[in-house]
Tab-separated table of C-alpha atoms in Angstrom:
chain	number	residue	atom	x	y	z
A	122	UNK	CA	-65.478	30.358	5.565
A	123	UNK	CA	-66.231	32.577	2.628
A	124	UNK	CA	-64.789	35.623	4.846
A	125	UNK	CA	-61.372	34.131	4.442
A	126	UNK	CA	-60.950	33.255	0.722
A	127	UNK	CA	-59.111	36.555	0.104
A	128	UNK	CA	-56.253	35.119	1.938
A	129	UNK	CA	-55.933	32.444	-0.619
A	130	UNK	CA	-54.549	35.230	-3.224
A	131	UNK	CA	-52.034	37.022	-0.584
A	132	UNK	CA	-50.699	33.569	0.152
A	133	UNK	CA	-50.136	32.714	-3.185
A	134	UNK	CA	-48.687	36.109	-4.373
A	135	UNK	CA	-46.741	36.174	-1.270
A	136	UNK	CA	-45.041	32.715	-1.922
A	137	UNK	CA	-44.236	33.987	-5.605
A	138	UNK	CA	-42.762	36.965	-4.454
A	139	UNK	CA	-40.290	34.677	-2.239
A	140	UNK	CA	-38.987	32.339	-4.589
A	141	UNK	CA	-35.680	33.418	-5.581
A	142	UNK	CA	-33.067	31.240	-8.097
A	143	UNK	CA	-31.346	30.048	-4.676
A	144	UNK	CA	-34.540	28.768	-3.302
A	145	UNK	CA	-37.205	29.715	-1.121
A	146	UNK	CA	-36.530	32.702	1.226
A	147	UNK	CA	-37.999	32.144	4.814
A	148	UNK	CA	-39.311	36.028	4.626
A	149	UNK	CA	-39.189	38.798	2.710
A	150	UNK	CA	-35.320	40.336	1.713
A	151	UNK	CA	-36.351	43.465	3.754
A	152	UNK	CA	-37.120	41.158	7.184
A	153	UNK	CA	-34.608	39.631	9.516
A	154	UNK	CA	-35.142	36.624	7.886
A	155	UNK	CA	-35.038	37.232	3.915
A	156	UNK	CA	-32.985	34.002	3.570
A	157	UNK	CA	-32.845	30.559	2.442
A	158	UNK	CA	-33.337	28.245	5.751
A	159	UNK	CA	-32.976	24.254	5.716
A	160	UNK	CA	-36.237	23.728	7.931
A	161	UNK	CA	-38.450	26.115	6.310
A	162	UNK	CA	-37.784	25.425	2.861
A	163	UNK	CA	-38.878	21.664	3.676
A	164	UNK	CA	-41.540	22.281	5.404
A	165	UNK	CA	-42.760	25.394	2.801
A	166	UNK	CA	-42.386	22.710	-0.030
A	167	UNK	CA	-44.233	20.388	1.517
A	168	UNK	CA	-47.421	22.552	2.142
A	169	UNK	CA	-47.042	23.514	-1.220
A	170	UNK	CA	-47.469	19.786	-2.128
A	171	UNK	CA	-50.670	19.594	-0.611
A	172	UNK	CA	-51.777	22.665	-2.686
A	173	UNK	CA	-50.656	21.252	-5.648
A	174	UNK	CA	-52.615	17.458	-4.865
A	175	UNK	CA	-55.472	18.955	-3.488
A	176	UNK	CA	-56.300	21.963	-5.054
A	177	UNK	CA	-59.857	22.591	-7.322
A	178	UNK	CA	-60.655	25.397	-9.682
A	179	UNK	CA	-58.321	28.265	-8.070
A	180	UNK	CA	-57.889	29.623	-11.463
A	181	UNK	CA	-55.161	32.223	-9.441
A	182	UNK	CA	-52.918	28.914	-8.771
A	183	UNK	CA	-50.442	28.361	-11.289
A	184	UNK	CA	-49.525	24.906	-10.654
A	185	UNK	CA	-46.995	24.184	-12.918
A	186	UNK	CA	-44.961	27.431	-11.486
A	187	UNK	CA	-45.686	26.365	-7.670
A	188	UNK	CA	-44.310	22.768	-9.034
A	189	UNK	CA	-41.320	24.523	-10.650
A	190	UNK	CA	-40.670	26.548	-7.159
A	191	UNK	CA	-40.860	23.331	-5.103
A	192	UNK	CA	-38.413	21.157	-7.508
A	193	UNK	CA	-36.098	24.633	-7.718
A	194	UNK	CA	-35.913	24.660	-3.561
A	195	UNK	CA	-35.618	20.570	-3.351
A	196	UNK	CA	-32.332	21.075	-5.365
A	197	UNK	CA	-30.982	23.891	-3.578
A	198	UNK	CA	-31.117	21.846	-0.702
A	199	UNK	CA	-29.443	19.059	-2.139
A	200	UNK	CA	-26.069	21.737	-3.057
A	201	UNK	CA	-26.115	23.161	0.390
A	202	UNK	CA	-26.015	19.372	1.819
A	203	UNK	CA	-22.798	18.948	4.252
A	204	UNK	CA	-19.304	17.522	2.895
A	205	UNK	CA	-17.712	17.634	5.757
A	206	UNK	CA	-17.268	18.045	9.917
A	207	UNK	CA	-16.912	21.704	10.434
A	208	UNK	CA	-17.108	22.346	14.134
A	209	UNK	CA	-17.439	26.180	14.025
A	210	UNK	CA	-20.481	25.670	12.114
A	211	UNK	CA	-22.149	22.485	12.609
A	212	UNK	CA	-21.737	20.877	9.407
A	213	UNK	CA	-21.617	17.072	8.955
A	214	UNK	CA	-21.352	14.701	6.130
A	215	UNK	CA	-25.347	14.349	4.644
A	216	UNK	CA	-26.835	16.731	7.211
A	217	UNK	CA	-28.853	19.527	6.099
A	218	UNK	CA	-28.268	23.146	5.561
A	219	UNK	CA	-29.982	25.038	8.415
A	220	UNK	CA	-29.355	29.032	7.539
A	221	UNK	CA	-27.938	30.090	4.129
A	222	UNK	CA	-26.679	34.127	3.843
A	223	UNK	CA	-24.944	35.745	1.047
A	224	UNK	CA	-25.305	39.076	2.551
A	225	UNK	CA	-26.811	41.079	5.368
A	226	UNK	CA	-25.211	38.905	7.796
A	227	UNK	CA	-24.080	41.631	10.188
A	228	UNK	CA	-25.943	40.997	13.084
A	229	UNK	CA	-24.632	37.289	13.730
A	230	UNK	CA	-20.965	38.017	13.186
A	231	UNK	CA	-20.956	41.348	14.985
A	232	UNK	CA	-21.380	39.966	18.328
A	233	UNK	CA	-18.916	38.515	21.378
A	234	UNK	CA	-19.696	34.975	19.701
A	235	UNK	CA	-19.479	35.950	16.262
A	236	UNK	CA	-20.853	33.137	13.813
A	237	UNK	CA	-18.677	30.896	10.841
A	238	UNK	CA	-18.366	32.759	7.859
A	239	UNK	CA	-16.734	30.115	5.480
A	240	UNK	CA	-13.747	30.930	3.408
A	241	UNK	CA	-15.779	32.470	0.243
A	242	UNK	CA	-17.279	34.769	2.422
A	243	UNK	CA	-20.897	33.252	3.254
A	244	UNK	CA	-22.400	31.872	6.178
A	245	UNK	CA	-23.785	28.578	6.270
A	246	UNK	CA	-24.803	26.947	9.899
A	247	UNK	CA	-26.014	23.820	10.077
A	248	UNK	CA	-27.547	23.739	13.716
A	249	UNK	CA	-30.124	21.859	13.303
A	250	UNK	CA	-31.745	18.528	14.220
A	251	UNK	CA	-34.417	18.376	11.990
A	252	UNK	CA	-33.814	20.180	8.944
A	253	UNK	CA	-32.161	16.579	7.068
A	254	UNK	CA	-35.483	14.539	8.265
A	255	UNK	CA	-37.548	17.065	6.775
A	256	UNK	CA	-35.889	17.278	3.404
A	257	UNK	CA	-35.550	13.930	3.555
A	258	UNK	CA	-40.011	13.367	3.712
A	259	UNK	CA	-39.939	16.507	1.034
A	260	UNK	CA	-38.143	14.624	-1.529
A	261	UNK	CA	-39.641	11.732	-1.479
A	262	UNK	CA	-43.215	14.085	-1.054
A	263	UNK	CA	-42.173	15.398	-4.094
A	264	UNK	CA	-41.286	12.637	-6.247
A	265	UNK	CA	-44.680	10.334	-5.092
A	266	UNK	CA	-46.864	14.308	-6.142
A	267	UNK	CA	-44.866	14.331	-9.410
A	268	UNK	CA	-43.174	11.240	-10.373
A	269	UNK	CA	-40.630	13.071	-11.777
A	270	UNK	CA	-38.211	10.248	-12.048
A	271	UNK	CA	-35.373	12.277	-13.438
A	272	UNK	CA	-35.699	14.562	-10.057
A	273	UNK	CA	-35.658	11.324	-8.075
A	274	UNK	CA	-32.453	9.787	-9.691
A	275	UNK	CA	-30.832	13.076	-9.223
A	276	UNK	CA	-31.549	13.373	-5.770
A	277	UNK	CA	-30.797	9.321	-4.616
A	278	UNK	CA	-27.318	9.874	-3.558
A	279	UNK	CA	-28.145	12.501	-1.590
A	280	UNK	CA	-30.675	11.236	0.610
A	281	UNK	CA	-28.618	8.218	1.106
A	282	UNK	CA	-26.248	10.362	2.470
A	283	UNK	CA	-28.988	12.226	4.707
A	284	UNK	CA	-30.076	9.053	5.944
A	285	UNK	CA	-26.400	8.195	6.575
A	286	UNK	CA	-26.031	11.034	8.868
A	287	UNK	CA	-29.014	10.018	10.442
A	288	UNK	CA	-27.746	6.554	11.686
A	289	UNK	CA	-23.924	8.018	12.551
A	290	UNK	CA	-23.997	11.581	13.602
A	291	UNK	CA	-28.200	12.638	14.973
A	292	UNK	CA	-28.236	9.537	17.535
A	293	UNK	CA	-25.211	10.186	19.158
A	294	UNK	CA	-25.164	7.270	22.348
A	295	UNK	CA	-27.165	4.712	20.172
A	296	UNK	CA	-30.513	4.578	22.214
A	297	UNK	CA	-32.788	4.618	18.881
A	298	UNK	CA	-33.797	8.470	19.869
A	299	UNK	CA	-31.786	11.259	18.073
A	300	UNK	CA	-30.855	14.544	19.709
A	301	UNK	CA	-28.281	17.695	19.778
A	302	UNK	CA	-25.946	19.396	21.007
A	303	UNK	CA	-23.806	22.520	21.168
A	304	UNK	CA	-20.138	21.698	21.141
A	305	UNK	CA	-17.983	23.252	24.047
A	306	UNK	CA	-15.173	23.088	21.902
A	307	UNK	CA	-16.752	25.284	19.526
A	308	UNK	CA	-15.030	29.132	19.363
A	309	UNK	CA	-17.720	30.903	16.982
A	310	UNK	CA	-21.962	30.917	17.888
A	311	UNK	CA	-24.368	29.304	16.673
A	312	UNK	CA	-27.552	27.982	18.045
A	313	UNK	CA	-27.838	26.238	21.544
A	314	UNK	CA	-31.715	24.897	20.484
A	315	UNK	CA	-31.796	23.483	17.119
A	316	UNK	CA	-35.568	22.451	16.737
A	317	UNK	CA	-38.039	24.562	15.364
A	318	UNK	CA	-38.217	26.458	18.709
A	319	UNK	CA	-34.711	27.308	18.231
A	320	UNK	CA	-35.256	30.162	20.997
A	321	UNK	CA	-33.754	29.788	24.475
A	322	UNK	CA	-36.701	30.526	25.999
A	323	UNK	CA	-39.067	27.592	24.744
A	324	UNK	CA	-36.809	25.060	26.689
A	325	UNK	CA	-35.587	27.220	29.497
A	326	UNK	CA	-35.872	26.061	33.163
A	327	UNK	CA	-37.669	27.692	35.663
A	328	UNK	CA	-34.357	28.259	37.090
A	329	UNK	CA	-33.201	30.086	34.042
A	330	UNK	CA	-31.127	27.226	33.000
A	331	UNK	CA	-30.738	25.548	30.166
A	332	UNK	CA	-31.181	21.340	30.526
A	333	UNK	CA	-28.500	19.087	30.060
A	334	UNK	CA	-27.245	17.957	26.468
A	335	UNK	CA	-27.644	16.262	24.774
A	336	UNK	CA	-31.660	17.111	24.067
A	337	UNK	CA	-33.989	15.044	21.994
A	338	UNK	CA	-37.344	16.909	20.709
A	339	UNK	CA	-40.443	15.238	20.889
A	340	UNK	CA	-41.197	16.390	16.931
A	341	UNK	CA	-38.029	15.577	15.557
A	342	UNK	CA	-38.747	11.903	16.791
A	343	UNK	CA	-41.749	11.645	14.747
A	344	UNK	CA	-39.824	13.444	11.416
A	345	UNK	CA	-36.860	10.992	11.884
A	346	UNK	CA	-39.297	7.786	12.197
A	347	UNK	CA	-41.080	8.663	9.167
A	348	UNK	CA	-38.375	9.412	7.243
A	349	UNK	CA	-36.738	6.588	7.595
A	350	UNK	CA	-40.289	4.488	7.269
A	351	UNK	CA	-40.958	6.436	3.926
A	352	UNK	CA	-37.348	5.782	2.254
A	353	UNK	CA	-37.434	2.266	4.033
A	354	UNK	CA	-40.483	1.558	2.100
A	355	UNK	CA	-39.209	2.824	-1.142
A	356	UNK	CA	-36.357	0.573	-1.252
A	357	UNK	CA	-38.509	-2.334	-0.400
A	358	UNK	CA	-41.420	-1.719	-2.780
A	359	UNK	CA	-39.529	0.936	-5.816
A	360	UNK	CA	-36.080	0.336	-5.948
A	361	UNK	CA	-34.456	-3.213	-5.157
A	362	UNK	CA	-32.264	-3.487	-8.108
A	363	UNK	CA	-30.059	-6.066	-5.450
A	364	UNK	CA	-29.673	-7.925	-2.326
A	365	UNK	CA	-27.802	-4.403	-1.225
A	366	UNK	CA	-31.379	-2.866	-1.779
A	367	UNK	CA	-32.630	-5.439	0.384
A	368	UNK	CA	-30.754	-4.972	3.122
A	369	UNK	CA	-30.817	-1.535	3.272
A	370	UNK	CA	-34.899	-1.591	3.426
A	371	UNK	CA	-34.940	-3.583	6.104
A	372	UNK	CA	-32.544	-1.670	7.979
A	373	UNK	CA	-34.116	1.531	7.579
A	374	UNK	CA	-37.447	-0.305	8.546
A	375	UNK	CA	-35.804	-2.241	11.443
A	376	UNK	CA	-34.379	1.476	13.123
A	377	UNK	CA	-37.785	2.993	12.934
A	378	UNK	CA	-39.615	-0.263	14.554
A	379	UNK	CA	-36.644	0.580	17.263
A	380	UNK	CA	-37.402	3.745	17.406
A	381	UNK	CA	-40.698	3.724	18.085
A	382	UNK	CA	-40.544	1.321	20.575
A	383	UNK	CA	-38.083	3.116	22.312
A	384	UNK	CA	-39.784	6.701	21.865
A	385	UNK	CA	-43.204	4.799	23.802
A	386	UNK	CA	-40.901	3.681	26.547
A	387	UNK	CA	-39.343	7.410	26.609
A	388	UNK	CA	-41.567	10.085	26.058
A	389	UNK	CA	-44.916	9.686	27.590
A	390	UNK	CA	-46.027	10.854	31.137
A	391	UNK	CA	-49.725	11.881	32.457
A	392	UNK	CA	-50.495	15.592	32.601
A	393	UNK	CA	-53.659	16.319	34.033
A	394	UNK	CA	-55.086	12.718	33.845
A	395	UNK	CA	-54.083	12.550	30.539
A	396	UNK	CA	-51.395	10.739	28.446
A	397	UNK	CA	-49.103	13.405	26.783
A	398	UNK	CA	-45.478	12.974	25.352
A	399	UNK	CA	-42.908	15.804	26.971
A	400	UNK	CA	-41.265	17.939	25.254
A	401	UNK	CA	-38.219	16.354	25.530
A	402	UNK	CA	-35.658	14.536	27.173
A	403	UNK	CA	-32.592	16.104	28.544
A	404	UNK	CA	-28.784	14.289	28.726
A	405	UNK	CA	-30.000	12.106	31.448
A	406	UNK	CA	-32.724	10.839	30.005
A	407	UNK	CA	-35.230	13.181	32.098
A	408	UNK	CA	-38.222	14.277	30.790
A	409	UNK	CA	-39.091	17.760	29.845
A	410	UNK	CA	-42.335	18.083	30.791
A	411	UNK	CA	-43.417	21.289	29.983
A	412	UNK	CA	-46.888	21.259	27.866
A	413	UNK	CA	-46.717	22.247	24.075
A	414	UNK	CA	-48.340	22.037	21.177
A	415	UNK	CA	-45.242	20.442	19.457
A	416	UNK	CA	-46.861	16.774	20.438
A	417	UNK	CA	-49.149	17.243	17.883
A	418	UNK	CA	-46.565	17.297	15.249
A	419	UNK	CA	-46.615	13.155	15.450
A	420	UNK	CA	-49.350	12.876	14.147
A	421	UNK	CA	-48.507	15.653	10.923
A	422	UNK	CA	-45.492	13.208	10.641
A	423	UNK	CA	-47.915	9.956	9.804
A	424	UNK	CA	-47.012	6.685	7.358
A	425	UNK	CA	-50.077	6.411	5.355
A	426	UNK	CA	-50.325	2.496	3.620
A	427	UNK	CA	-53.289	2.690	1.051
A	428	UNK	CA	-55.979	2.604	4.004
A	429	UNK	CA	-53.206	2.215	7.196
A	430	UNK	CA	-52.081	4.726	8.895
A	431	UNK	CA	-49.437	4.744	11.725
A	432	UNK	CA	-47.032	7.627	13.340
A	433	UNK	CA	-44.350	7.177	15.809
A	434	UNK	CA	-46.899	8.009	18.447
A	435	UNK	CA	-48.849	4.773	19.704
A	436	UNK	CA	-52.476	4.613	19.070
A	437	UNK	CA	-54.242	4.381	22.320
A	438	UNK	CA	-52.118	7.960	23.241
A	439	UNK	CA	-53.352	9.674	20.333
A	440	UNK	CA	-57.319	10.677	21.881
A	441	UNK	CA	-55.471	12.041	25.149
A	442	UNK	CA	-53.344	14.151	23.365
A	443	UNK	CA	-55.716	15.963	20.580
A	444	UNK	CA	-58.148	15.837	23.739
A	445	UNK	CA	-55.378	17.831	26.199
A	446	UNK	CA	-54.344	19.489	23.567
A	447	UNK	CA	-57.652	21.047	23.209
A	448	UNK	CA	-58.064	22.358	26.423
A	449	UNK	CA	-58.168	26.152	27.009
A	450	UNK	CA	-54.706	26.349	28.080
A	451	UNK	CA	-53.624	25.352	24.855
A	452	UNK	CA	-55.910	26.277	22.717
A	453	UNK	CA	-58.101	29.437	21.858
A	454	UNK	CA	-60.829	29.530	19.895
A	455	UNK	CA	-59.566	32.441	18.291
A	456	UNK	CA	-56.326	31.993	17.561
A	457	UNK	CA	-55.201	28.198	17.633
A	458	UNK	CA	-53.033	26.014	19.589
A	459	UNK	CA	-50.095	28.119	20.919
A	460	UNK	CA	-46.377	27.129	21.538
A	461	UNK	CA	-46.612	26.476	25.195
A	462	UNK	CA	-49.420	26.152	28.171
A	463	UNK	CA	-50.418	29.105	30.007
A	464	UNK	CA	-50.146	26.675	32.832
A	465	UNK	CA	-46.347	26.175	31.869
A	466	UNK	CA	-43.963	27.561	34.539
A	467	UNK	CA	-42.139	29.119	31.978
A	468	UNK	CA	-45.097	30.519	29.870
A	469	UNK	CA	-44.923	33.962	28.677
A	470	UNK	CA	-48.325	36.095	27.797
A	471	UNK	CA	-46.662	39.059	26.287
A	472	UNK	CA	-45.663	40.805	23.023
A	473	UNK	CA	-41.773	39.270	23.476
A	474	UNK	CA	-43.303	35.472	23.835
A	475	UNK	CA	-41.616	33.917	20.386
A	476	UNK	CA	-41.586	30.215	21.704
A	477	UNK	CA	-43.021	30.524	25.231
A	478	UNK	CA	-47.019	31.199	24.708
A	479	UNK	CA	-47.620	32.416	21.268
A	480	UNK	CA	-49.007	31.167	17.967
A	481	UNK	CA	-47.500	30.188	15.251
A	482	UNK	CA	-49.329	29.758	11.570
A	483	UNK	CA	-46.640	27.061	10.368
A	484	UNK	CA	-47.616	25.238	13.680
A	485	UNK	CA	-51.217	25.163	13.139
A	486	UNK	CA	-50.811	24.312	10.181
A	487	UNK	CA	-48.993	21.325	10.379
A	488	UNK	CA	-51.549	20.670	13.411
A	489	UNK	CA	-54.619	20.616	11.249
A	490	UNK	CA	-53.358	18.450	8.599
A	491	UNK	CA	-52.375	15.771	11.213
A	492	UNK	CA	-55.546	15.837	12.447
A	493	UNK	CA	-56.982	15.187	9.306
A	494	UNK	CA	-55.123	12.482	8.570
A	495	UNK	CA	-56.429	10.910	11.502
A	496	UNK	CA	-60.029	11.756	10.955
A	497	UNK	CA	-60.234	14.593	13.588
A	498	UNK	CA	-62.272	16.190	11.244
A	499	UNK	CA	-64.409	18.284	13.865
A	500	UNK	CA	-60.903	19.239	15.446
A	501	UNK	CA	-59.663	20.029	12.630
A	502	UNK	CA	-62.182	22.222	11.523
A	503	UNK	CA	-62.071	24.133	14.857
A	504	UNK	CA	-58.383	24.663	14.529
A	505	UNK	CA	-58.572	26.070	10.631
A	506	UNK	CA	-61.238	28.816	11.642
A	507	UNK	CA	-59.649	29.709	15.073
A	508	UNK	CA	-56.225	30.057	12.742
A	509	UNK	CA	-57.557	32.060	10.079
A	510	UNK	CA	-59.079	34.752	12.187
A	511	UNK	CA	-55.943	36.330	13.071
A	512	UNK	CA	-54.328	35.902	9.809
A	513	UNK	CA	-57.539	37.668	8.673
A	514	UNK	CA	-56.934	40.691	11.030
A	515	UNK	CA	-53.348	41.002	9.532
A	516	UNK	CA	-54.103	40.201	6.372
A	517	UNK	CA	-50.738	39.178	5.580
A	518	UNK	CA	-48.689	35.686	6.511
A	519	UNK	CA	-47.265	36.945	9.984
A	520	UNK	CA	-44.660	35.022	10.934
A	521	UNK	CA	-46.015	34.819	14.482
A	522	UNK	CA	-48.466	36.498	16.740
A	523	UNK	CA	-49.576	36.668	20.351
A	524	UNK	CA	-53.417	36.757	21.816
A	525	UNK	CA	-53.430	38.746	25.249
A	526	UNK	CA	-56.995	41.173	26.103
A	527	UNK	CA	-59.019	40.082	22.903
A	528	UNK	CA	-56.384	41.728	21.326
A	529	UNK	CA	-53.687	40.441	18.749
A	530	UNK	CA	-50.171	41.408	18.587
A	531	UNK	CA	-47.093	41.196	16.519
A	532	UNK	CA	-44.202	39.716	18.576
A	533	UNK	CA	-41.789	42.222	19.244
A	534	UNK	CA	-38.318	41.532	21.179
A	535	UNK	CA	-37.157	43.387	23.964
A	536	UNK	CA	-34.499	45.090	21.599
A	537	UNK	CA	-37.750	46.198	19.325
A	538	UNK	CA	-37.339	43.977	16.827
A	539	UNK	CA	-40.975	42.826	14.904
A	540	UNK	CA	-41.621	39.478	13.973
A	541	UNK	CA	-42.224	39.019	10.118
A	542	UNK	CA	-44.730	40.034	8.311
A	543	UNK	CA	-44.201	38.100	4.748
A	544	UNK	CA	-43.351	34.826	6.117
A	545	UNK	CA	-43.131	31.614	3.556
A	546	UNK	CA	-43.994	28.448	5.555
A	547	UNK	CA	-47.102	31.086	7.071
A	548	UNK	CA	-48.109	31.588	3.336
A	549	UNK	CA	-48.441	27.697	2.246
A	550	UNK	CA	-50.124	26.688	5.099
A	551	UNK	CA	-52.700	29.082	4.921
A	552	UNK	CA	-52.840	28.285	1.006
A	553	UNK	CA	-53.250	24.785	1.982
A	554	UNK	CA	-55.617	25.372	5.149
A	555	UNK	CA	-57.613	26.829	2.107
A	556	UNK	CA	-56.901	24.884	-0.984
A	557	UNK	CA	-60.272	23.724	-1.121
């Protein structure tokens, strides 16, 4: 592994570099997207938490200044929360901030579908499903790394309000799963996917259509449940000042016991002999079976008890799907679990696969520390060195990258445009992939 410890420094430096007073830009100012996003900040902070628990004698790792970064983004967050129901842009009361420009918004309002640009003349959407779960594990990440209780109190009324949201706007017909949809009374754009694979073509038919809303992500499942297992547990065991407190734990704890329950009944279908959750399930209730590597997010998104451990995901599933997972459709030795089977009908081997076939450092990332929270030590192992080769070849925190002839490749979009090359949640998970 020594070959890879330079990496350690670049991902560092470039995390340093984007850290801004408004937060943590998702690339460099000079890339397409040198902005504060909802989704990446979260998930950014909470790779950086690992560094910061886990690291040992990196004497190039100010910890104290990553800590400062992480509590600076957190808080951001918390002021770009949503007030109120703003159709044209997706915001709701306690949901989370997806995209956040000041400036060089051109290309999304110079269009037939022009996006919201809010009264003081920034954009702020708020398409997505997962960005308020996410914040939601980051803050409490945060405060159980640091105890900063002051942070905490500051940040209580807020994820009430995130949880709120939760319970009265993400599961919209009340079946314990939470999902999205784009308005059809909506005039301005915005995103039609709102997961992580926000592209049209990672859920795409093989008729070129687009399923029915609303949609429900395997992923965001496993982010909701432990978010509200996390804050459920918090008000049980931190914070019952009153039979109000009370209640409200066991609520939060009684939804996810629903949820999971419901997300068992839901989600899981055989693929190749195998148990595997789908990717999703359209507005009927249909599963999406196309094979991913988003599945494996579950078990990133684990409740860990002093020796228990649990996800969303039920046990006796969880071999079949690290062991499907790991088949050579999915995976490659040399560059990690992609997005999407090369046995998928809509699977894409070339440069302009963003969702449909490529690889994706944040993914892998998130992979291999599920993994090792569930002992999959040899897997994990496998995926860290088979994710760090073509990070090596860059040698920079590529926001994406496709494997096709031996060869990698930058993703490039029909219209020419390059994936990033400076990309934040890229840079903390390769600082944590090497932290140690």
């Amino acid at each position: 592994m020594h070959q890879f410890y330079s990496l350690r420094k670049i991902a560092y430096q470039s995390l340093i570099e984007l850290s801004t007073e408004d937060g943590i830009n998702a690339s460099s100012k000079k890339e397409v997207y040198g902005c504060i996003f909802g989704r990446d900040s979260a998930i950014t902070c909470l790779k950086i938490l690992r560094v910061i628990e886990g690291n040992s004698n990196n004497s190039f790792v100010d910890l104290q200044k990553l800590k400062a970064i992480v509590r600076n983004s957190l808080l951001k967050l918390v002021s770009l929360q949503g007030k109120e129901i703003n159709n044209e842009s997706g915001e709701e009361p306690g949901k989370f901030i997806h995209e956040y420009r000041k400036d060089k918004f051109e290309r999304l309002v110079n269009r037939p579908n022009p996006w919201f640009i809010y009264p003081d003349g920034i954009l702020r959407n708020y398409d997505s499903i997962d960005s308020t779960p996410l914040a939601l594990i980051a803050f409490y990440r945060y405060w159980e790394v640091t105890r900063d209780n002051e942070f905490l109190l500051k940040v209580l009324p807020s994820i009430e309000l995130g949880l709120s949201w939760i319970k009265h706007f993400a599961d919209q017909d009340k079946d314990n799963l939470v999902e999205y949809e784009f308005s059809t009374s909506r005039k301005h754009g915005g995103l039609k996917v709102q997961s992580w694979t926000d592209s049209f073509q990672s859920i795409v038919q093989k008729d070129g259509s687009m399923p029915l809303y609303p949609i429900a992500p395997v992923e965001v499942q496993g982010y909701v449940w432990l978010a509200l297992k996390l804050w459920g547990g918090f008000y049980k065991n931190f914070y019952q000042k009153s039979n109000e407190e009370k209640e409200y734990s066991r609520e939060l704890l009684s939804s996810a016991k629903l949820m999971k329950k419901r997300f068992n009944k839901s989600f899981i279908f055989i693929d190749n002999e195998f148990f595997f959750p789908a990717q999703a399930l359209d507005g009927r209730k249909n599963q999406i079976k196309t094979v991913t590597g988003n599945p494996l997010l579950l078990l990133w998104a684990t409740y860990i008890n002093g020796v228990k451990r649990e996800s969303i995901l039920e046990d006796e599933y969880i071999p079949d799907l690290i062991t499907r997972s790991f088949q050579a459709d999915l995976f490659d030795n040399d560059a990690g679990i992609r997005t999407m089977s090369t046995k998928a009908l809509t699977f894409n081997p070339n440069i302009d696969s963003y969702h449909n076939g490529s690889f994706w450092p944040k993914l892998n990332g998130m992979i291999h520390e599920g993994l090792e929270k569930w002992n999959y030590f040899d897997y994990a192992d496998k995926l860290k060195v088979a994710s760090l080769k073509p990070i090596a070849y860059f040698q920079t925190p590529v926001e994406l990258y496709i494997r096709k002839e031996d060869n990698y490749f930058l993703y490039r979009s029909p219209s020419g445009q390059e994936g990033c090359r400076n990309q934040a949640w890229s840079a903390a998970a390769i600082l944590d992939l090497l932290k140690t």
